[in-house]
PDB file of C-alpha atoms in Angstrom:
ATOM      1  CA  MET J   1     -27.661 -22.391  75.382  1.00  0.00           C
ATOM      2  CA  SER J   2     -27.002 -19.308  73.250  1.00  0.00           C
ATOM      3  CA  ALA J   3     -26.313 -15.989  74.958  1.00  0.00           C
ATOM      4  CA  SER J   4     -29.281 -13.663  75.307  1.00  0.00           C
ATOM      5  CA  THR J   5     -30.278 -10.483  77.120  1.00  0.00           C
ATOM      6  CA  ARG J   6     -33.961  -9.906  77.727  1.00  0.00           C
ATOM      7  CA  HIS J   7     -36.093  -7.065  79.066  1.00  0.00           C
ATOM      8  CA  VAL J   8     -39.290  -8.503  80.539  1.00  0.00           C
ATOM      9  CA  ALA J   9     -42.195  -7.243  82.631  1.00  0.00           C
ATOM     10  CA  TRP J  10     -45.095  -8.820  84.498  1.00  0.00           C
ATOM     11  CA  THR J  11     -48.242  -7.631  86.197  1.00  0.00           C
ATOM     12  CA  GLY J  12     -49.838  -9.172  89.248  1.00  0.00           C
ATOM     13  CA  TRP J  13     -52.558 -11.804  88.874  1.00  0.00           C
ATOM     14  CA  ASP J  14     -56.251 -10.962  89.143  1.00  0.00           C
ATOM     15  CA  ASP J  15     -56.138 -10.662  92.946  1.00  0.00           C
ATOM     16  CA  ASP J  16     -53.202  -8.176  92.786  1.00  0.00           C
ATOM     17  CA  PRO J  17     -53.430  -6.453  89.379  1.00  0.00           C
ATOM     18  CA  ASP J  18     -51.681  -3.249  90.482  1.00  0.00           C
ATOM     19  CA  ARG J  19     -48.328  -4.920  91.201  1.00  0.00           C
ATOM     20  CA  LEU J  20     -45.701  -4.434  88.488  1.00  0.00           C
ATOM     21  CA  GLU J  21     -42.471  -6.405  88.031  1.00  0.00           C
ATOM     22  CA  ALA J  22     -39.740  -5.613  85.502  1.00  0.00           C
ATOM     23  CA  ALA J  23     -36.324  -7.164  84.912  1.00  0.00           C
ATOM     24  CA  THR J  24     -33.350  -7.244  82.590  1.00  0.00           C
ATOM     25  CA  VAL J  25     -31.993 -10.790  82.398  1.00  0.00           C
ATOM     26  CA  ALA J  26     -28.742 -11.893  80.761  1.00  0.00           C
ATOM     27  CA  VAL J  27     -28.240 -15.637  80.244  1.00  0.00           C
ATOM     28  CA  ARG J  28     -24.739 -16.752  79.250  1.00  0.00           C
ATOM     29  CA  ASP J  29     -23.911 -20.431  78.849  1.00  0.00           C
ATOM     30  CA  ASP J  30     -24.699 -21.847  82.310  1.00  0.00           C
ATOM     31  CA  ARG J  31     -24.965 -18.646  84.319  1.00  0.00           C
ATOM     32  CA  LEU J  32     -27.336 -15.745  84.735  1.00  0.00           C
ATOM     33  CA  ALA J  33     -27.206 -12.090  85.765  1.00  0.00           C
ATOM     34  CA  ALA J  34     -30.309  -9.979  86.285  1.00  0.00           C
ATOM     35  CA  LEU J  35     -31.599  -6.804  87.842  1.00  0.00           C
ATOM     36  CA  GLY J  36     -35.154  -5.747  88.421  1.00  0.00           C
ATOM     37  CA  THR J  37     -37.744  -3.657  90.205  1.00  0.00           C
ATOM     38  CA  SER J  38     -41.115  -4.316  91.760  1.00  0.00           C
ATOM     39  CA  ARG J  39     -43.841  -1.855  92.692  1.00  0.00           C
ATOM     40  CA  ALA J  40     -46.477  -2.874  95.202  1.00  0.00           C
ATOM     41  CA  THR J  41     -49.157  -0.761  96.883  1.00  0.00           C
ATOM     42  CA  SER J  42     -47.152   0.117 100.002  1.00  0.00           C
ATOM     43  CA  TYR J  43     -43.494  -0.399  99.014  1.00  0.00           C
ATOM     44  CA  ALA J  44     -41.071  -0.596  96.081  1.00  0.00           C
ATOM     45  CA  THR J  45     -38.244  -3.092  95.593  1.00  0.00           C
ATOM     46  CA  ALA J  46     -35.024  -3.045  93.575  1.00  0.00           C
ATOM     47  CA  TRP J  47     -32.748  -6.057  93.252  1.00  0.00           C
ATOM     48  CA  ALA J  48     -29.692  -7.430  91.447  1.00  0.00           C
ATOM     49  CA  LEU J  49     -28.829 -11.118  91.116  1.00  0.00           C
ATOM     50  CA  ARG J  50     -25.721 -12.953  89.943  1.00  0.00           C
ATOM     51  CA  THR J  51     -25.167 -16.706  89.624  1.00  0.00           C
ATOM     52  CA  GLY J  52     -22.068 -18.764  89.045  1.00  0.00           C
ATOM     53  CA  PRO J  53     -21.723 -21.851  86.838  1.00  0.00           C
ATOM     54  CA  GLY J  54     -24.733 -24.164  86.877  1.00  0.00           C
ATOM     55  CA  TRP J  55     -27.025 -21.226  87.639  1.00  0.00           C
ATOM     56  CA  VAL J  56     -26.104 -21.480  91.335  1.00  0.00           C
ATOM     57  CA  THR J  57     -26.683 -18.233  93.239  1.00  0.00           C
ATOM     58  CA  GLU J  58     -23.579 -16.248  94.168  1.00  0.00           C
ATOM     59  CA  HIS J  59     -24.999 -12.873  95.171  1.00  0.00           C
ATOM     60  CA  LEU J  60     -28.371 -11.185  95.662  1.00  0.00           C
ATOM     61  CA  ASP J  61     -28.732  -7.513  96.536  1.00  0.00           C
ATOM     62  CA  VAL J  62     -32.245  -6.287  97.496  1.00  0.00           C
ATOM     63  CA  SER J  63     -33.542  -2.912  98.677  1.00  0.00           C
ATOM     64  CA  VAL J  64     -37.083  -2.192  99.871  1.00  0.00           C
ATOM     65  CA  ARG J  65     -38.463   1.308 100.430  1.00  0.00           C
ATOM     66  CA  GLY J  66     -41.755   2.318 102.007  1.00  0.00           C
ATOM     67  CA  LEU J  67     -43.038   5.650 103.280  1.00  0.00           C
ATOM     68  CA  GLY J  68     -40.678   6.604 106.105  1.00  0.00           C
ATOM     69  CA  TRP J  69     -38.574   3.434 106.125  1.00  0.00           C
ATOM     70  CA  SER J  70     -36.139   1.349 104.087  1.00  0.00           C
ATOM     71  CA  ARG J  71     -34.273  -1.937 104.307  1.00  0.00           C
ATOM     72  CA  HIS J  72     -31.342  -3.418 102.399  1.00  0.00           C
ATOM     73  CA  LEU J  73     -30.204  -7.059 102.166  1.00  0.00           C
ATOM     74  CA  ASP J  74     -26.878  -8.270 100.794  1.00  0.00           C
ATOM     75  CA  LEU J  75     -27.152 -12.066 100.476  1.00  0.00           C
ATOM     76  CA  VAL J  76     -24.121 -14.155  99.485  1.00  0.00           C
ATOM     77  CA  ARG J  77     -23.658 -17.879  98.927  1.00  0.00           C
ATOM     78  CA  SER J  78     -20.007 -18.868  99.333  1.00  0.00           C
ATOM     79  CA  PRO J  79     -18.357 -21.642  97.261  1.00  0.00           C
ATOM     80  CA  ASP J  80     -18.600 -24.008 100.244  1.00  0.00           C
ATOM     81  CA  GLY J  81     -22.397 -23.583 100.286  1.00  0.00           C
ATOM     82  CA  ALA J  82     -22.690 -21.312 103.330  1.00  0.00           C
ATOM     83  CA  TRP J  83     -25.108 -18.378 103.140  1.00  0.00           C
ATOM     84  CA  ARG J  84     -24.308 -14.988 104.680  1.00  0.00           C
ATOM     85  CA  ALA J  85     -26.522 -11.911 104.957  1.00  0.00           C
ATOM     86  CA  ASP J  86     -25.654  -8.303 105.729  1.00  0.00           C
ATOM     87  CA  VAL J  87     -28.581  -5.981 106.439  1.00  0.00           C
ATOM     88  CA  ARG J  88     -29.174  -2.269 106.882  1.00  0.00           C
ATOM     89  CA  GLU J  89     -32.367  -0.482 107.830  1.00  0.00           C
ATOM     90  CA  SER J  90     -33.575   3.013 108.566  1.00  0.00           C
ATOM     91  CA  GLY J  91     -36.783   4.707 109.599  1.00  0.00           C
ATOM     92  CA  THR J  92     -39.788   3.021 111.193  1.00  0.00           C
ATOM     93  CA  PRO J  93     -41.082  -0.031 109.306  1.00  0.00           C
ATOM     94  CA  PRO J  94     -44.688  -1.229 109.605  1.00  0.00           C
ATOM     95  CA  SER J  95     -45.478  -2.961 112.892  1.00  0.00           C
ATOM     96  CA  GLY J  96     -45.261  -6.734 112.845  1.00  0.00           C
ATOM     97  CA  LEU J  97     -42.647  -6.897 110.090  1.00  0.00           C
ATOM     98  CA  ALA J  98     -40.164  -9.749 110.645  1.00  0.00           C
ATOM     99  CA  ALA J  99     -36.503  -8.928 111.205  1.00  0.00           C
ATOM    100  CA  PRO J 100     -34.397  -8.878 108.020  1.00  0.00           C
ATOM    101  CA  GLY J 101     -31.604 -11.378 107.328  1.00  0.00           C
ATOM    102  CA  ILE J 102     -31.000 -15.032 108.164  1.00  0.00           C
ATOM    103  CA  ALA J 103     -32.330 -16.154 111.532  1.00  0.00           C
ATOM    104  CA  ASP J 104     -31.128 -19.768 111.179  1.00  0.00           C
ATOM    105  CA  PRO J 105     -28.175 -20.244 108.782  1.00  0.00           C
ATOM    106  CA  ALA J 106     -28.152 -24.024 109.285  1.00  0.00           C
ATOM    107  CA  SER J 107     -31.685 -24.243 107.874  1.00  0.00           C
ATOM    108  CA  LEU J 108     -30.321 -23.213 104.456  1.00  0.00           C
ATOM    109  CA  ASP J 109     -27.932 -26.176 104.181  1.00  0.00           C
ATOM    110  CA  GLY J 110     -28.179 -27.629 100.672  1.00  0.00           C
ATOM    111  CA  ALA J 111     -29.762 -24.532  99.117  1.00  0.00           C
ATOM    112  CA  LEU J 112     -28.323 -23.616  95.703  1.00  0.00           C
ATOM    113  CA  ASP J 113     -30.790 -20.865  94.832  1.00  0.00           C
ATOM    114  CA  CYS J 114     -32.271 -17.748  96.304  1.00  0.00           C
ATOM    115  CA  ASP J 115     -35.989 -17.223  95.738  1.00  0.00           C
ATOM    116  CA  VAL J 116     -37.335 -13.692  96.069  1.00  0.00           C
ATOM    117  CA  ALA J 117     -41.023 -13.529  96.997  1.00  0.00           C
ATOM    118  CA  LEU J 118     -43.276 -12.494  94.096  1.00  0.00           C
ATOM    119  CA  CYS J 119     -40.295 -12.417  91.686  1.00  0.00           C
ATOM    120  CA  PRO J 120     -40.737 -14.677  88.614  1.00  0.00           C
ATOM    121  CA  VAL J 121     -37.042 -14.477  87.653  1.00  0.00           C
ATOM    122  CA  THR J 122     -35.864 -16.615  90.558  1.00  0.00           C
ATOM    123  CA  ASN J 123     -37.763 -19.607  89.178  1.00  0.00           C
ATOM    124  CA  THR J 124     -35.481 -19.563  86.144  1.00  0.00           C
ATOM    125  CA  MET J 125     -32.335 -20.969  87.796  1.00  0.00           C
ATOM    126  CA  PRO J 126     -33.734 -24.361  88.888  1.00  0.00           C
ATOM    127  CA  ILE J 127     -35.669 -24.722  85.615  1.00  0.00           C
ATOM    128  CA  LEU J 128     -32.471 -24.333  83.582  1.00  0.00           C
ATOM    129  CA  ARG J 129     -30.195 -26.311  85.892  1.00  0.00           C
ATOM    130  CA  LEU J 130     -32.560 -29.299  85.975  1.00  0.00           C
ATOM    131  CA  GLY J 131     -33.037 -29.226  82.186  1.00  0.00           C
ATOM    132  CA  LEU J 132     -36.818 -29.206  82.553  1.00  0.00           C
ATOM    133  CA  LEU J 133     -37.304 -27.775  79.055  1.00  0.00           C
ATOM    134  CA  GLY J 134     -34.952 -30.176  77.282  1.00  0.00           C
ATOM    135  CA  ASP J 135     -35.673 -33.222  75.174  1.00  0.00           C
ATOM    136  CA  ARG J 136     -34.811 -35.522  78.081  1.00  0.00           C
ATOM    137  CA  PRO J 137     -35.935 -33.823  81.299  1.00  0.00           C
ATOM    138  CA  PRO J 138     -35.576 -35.726  84.576  1.00  0.00           C
ATOM    139  CA  SER J 139     -38.484 -38.059  85.204  1.00  0.00           C
ATOM    140  CA  GLY J 140     -40.613 -37.456  88.250  1.00  0.00           C
ATOM    141  CA  GLU J 141     -40.144 -34.678  90.756  1.00  0.00           C
ATOM    142  CA  THR J 142     -36.979 -33.017  92.066  1.00  0.00           C
ATOM    143  CA  ARG J 143     -36.991 -31.662  95.613  1.00  0.00           C
ATOM    144  CA  LEU J 144     -34.965 -28.527  96.325  1.00  0.00           C
ATOM    145  CA  VAL J 145     -34.141 -26.260  99.247  1.00  0.00           C
ATOM    146  CA  MET J 146     -34.300 -22.506  98.574  1.00  0.00           C
ATOM    147  CA  ALA J 147     -33.098 -19.442 100.466  1.00  0.00           C
ATOM    148  CA  TRP J 148     -36.448 -17.652 100.281  1.00  0.00           C
ATOM    149  CA  VAL J 149     -36.453 -13.865 100.738  1.00  0.00           C
ATOM    150  CA  ASP J 150     -39.707 -12.545 102.170  1.00  0.00           C
ATOM    151  CA  LEU J 151     -41.039  -9.170 101.008  1.00  0.00           C
ATOM    152  CA  PRO J 152     -41.145  -6.570 102.333  1.00  0.00           C
ATOM    153  CA  SER J 153     -39.398  -7.784 105.516  1.00  0.00           C
ATOM    154  CA  LEU J 154     -36.281  -9.202 103.738  1.00  0.00           C
ATOM    155  CA  ALA J 155     -36.249 -12.109 106.174  1.00  0.00           C
ATOM    156  CA  VAL J 156     -34.394 -15.085 104.640  1.00  0.00           C
ATOM    157  CA  LEU J 157     -36.073 -18.414 105.336  1.00  0.00           C
ATOM    158  CA  ARG J 158     -35.783 -22.024 104.239  1.00  0.00           C
ATOM    159  CA  SER J 159     -38.283 -23.001 101.547  1.00  0.00           C
ATOM    160  CA  ASP J 160     -38.755 -26.612 100.439  1.00  0.00           C
ATOM    161  CA  GLN J 161     -39.834 -26.751  96.798  1.00  0.00           C
ATOM    162  CA  VAL J 162     -40.501 -29.364  94.121  1.00  0.00           C
ATOM    163  CA  TYR J 163     -40.014 -28.957  90.358  1.00  0.00           C
ATOM    164  CA  ALA J 164     -41.140 -31.290  87.577  1.00  0.00           C
ATOM    165  CA  ALA J 165     -41.309 -31.127  83.783  1.00  0.00           C
ATOM    166  CA  ARG J 166     -44.912 -31.111  82.553  1.00  0.00           C
ATOM    167  CA  GLU J 167     -44.889 -30.111  78.876  1.00  0.00           C
ATOM    168  CA  PRO J 168     -41.698 -29.898  76.771  1.00  0.00           C
ATOM    169  CA  LEU J 169     -40.755 -26.778  74.890  1.00  0.00           C
ATOM    170  CA  ASP J 170     -43.032 -26.387  71.861  1.00  0.00           C
ATOM    171  CA  PRO J 171     -40.908 -25.322  68.852  1.00  0.00           C
ATOM    172  CA  THR J 172     -43.906 -23.525  67.361  1.00  0.00           C
ATOM    173  CA  THR J 173     -44.804 -21.365  70.364  1.00  0.00           C
ATOM    174  CA  GLY J 174     -41.386 -21.389  72.066  1.00  0.00           C
ATOM    175  CA  ARG J 175     -43.055 -22.250  75.352  1.00  0.00           C
ATOM    176  CA  GLY J 176     -43.180 -25.143  77.773  1.00  0.00           C
ATOM    177  CA  VAL J 177     -44.788 -25.910  81.129  1.00  0.00           C
ATOM    178  CA  VAL J 178     -43.112 -26.724  84.445  1.00  0.00           C
ATOM    179  CA  THR J 179     -44.954 -27.773  87.604  1.00  0.00           C
ATOM    180  CA  TYR J 180     -43.829 -25.927  90.722  1.00  0.00           C
ATOM    181  CA  THR J 181     -44.831 -27.001  94.233  1.00  0.00           C
ATOM    182  CA  SER J 182     -44.059 -25.237  97.490  1.00  0.00           C
ATOM    183  CA  ALA J 183     -43.870 -27.969 100.095  1.00  0.00           C
ATOM    184  CA  THR J 184     -43.534 -25.281 102.749  1.00  0.00           C
ATOM    185  CA  ARG J 185     -46.793 -23.502 101.820  1.00  0.00           C
ATOM    186  CA  ASP J 186     -48.774 -26.403 100.288  1.00  0.00           C
ATOM    187  CA  PHE J 187     -49.103 -24.626  96.921  1.00  0.00           C
ATOM    188  CA  THR J 188     -48.826 -25.966  93.356  1.00  0.00           C
ATOM    189  CA  ALA J 189     -48.861 -24.138  90.012  1.00  0.00           C
ATOM    190  CA  ASP J 190     -48.134 -24.957  86.371  1.00  0.00           C
ATOM    191  CA  LEU J 191     -45.719 -22.303  85.122  1.00  0.00           C
ATOM    192  CA  THR J 192     -45.682 -21.460  81.429  1.00  0.00           C
ATOM    193  CA  VAL J 193     -42.105 -20.520  80.510  1.00  0.00           C
ATOM    194  CA  ASP J 194     -40.224 -19.516  77.368  1.00  0.00           C
ATOM    195  CA  ALA J 195     -37.064 -20.997  75.822  1.00  0.00           C
ATOM    196  CA  ASP J 196     -34.826 -19.055  78.252  1.00  0.00           C
ATOM    197  CA  GLY J 197     -36.683 -20.487  81.235  1.00  0.00           C
ATOM    198  CA  LEU J 198     -38.355 -17.155  81.987  1.00  0.00           C
ATOM    199  CA  VAL J 199     -41.885 -17.224  83.319  1.00  0.00           C
ATOM    200  CA  VAL J 200     -44.684 -16.199  80.947  1.00  0.00           C
ATOM    201  CA  ASP J 201     -47.612 -17.061  83.221  1.00  0.00           C
ATOM    202  CA  TYR J 202     -47.425 -17.955  86.908  1.00  0.00           C
ATOM    203  CA  PRO J 203     -51.010 -18.596  88.086  1.00  0.00           C
ATOM    204  CA  HIS J 204     -52.016 -16.462  91.088  1.00  0.00           C
ATOM    205  CA  LEU J 205     -48.698 -14.575  91.023  1.00  0.00           C
ATOM    206  CA  ALA J 206     -47.743 -12.929  87.721  1.00  0.00           C
ATOM    207  CA  ARG J 207     -48.433 -12.795  83.991  1.00  0.00           C
ATOM    208  CA  ARG J 208     -46.127 -11.450  81.284  1.00  0.00           C
ATOM    209  CA  LEU J 209     -46.931  -8.052  79.784  1.00  0.00           C
TER     210      LEU J 209
END
């Protein structure tokens, strides 16, 4: 894959049209670095992501700020596959918000990727690593474990997900389609993505501006 740096933005789907997502994404060979922001009605998020070879997550840094409170998560995947989270918080968060960080580290065994809630960029790593846009994508479905970061709590939870190639990259439009399924939440969507594996349309979550 050729090196590229992209500036992309999305808006929320019809049921959340006021949410805005923006990111700068650099893809180099078989790794990715990105930083982005998200603005929701009651909080704002800023994050930075770095992967190692094979688009495997190395480090995710996320901050969330609301009126009168803030939280910060530093999430690291070590070379041996263990996940570690350091958290900081201040102020008084909304009642009922889950505690930040990893409650059960063993539940993340086998996870190669982080997955930030509502963030289209974190779908890119498995799409590229599995070669779902190539001429010979894997047949059938591939099951994955993700370290899913809930927003705005910054709780890190296990998420079982399934990816499958649906439509190959069209050389005319520069777009393809990948089927994403959350086995944890019983949700399926056909993601339209571009040649860099970045989401163009994610039904019920985000659409590219």
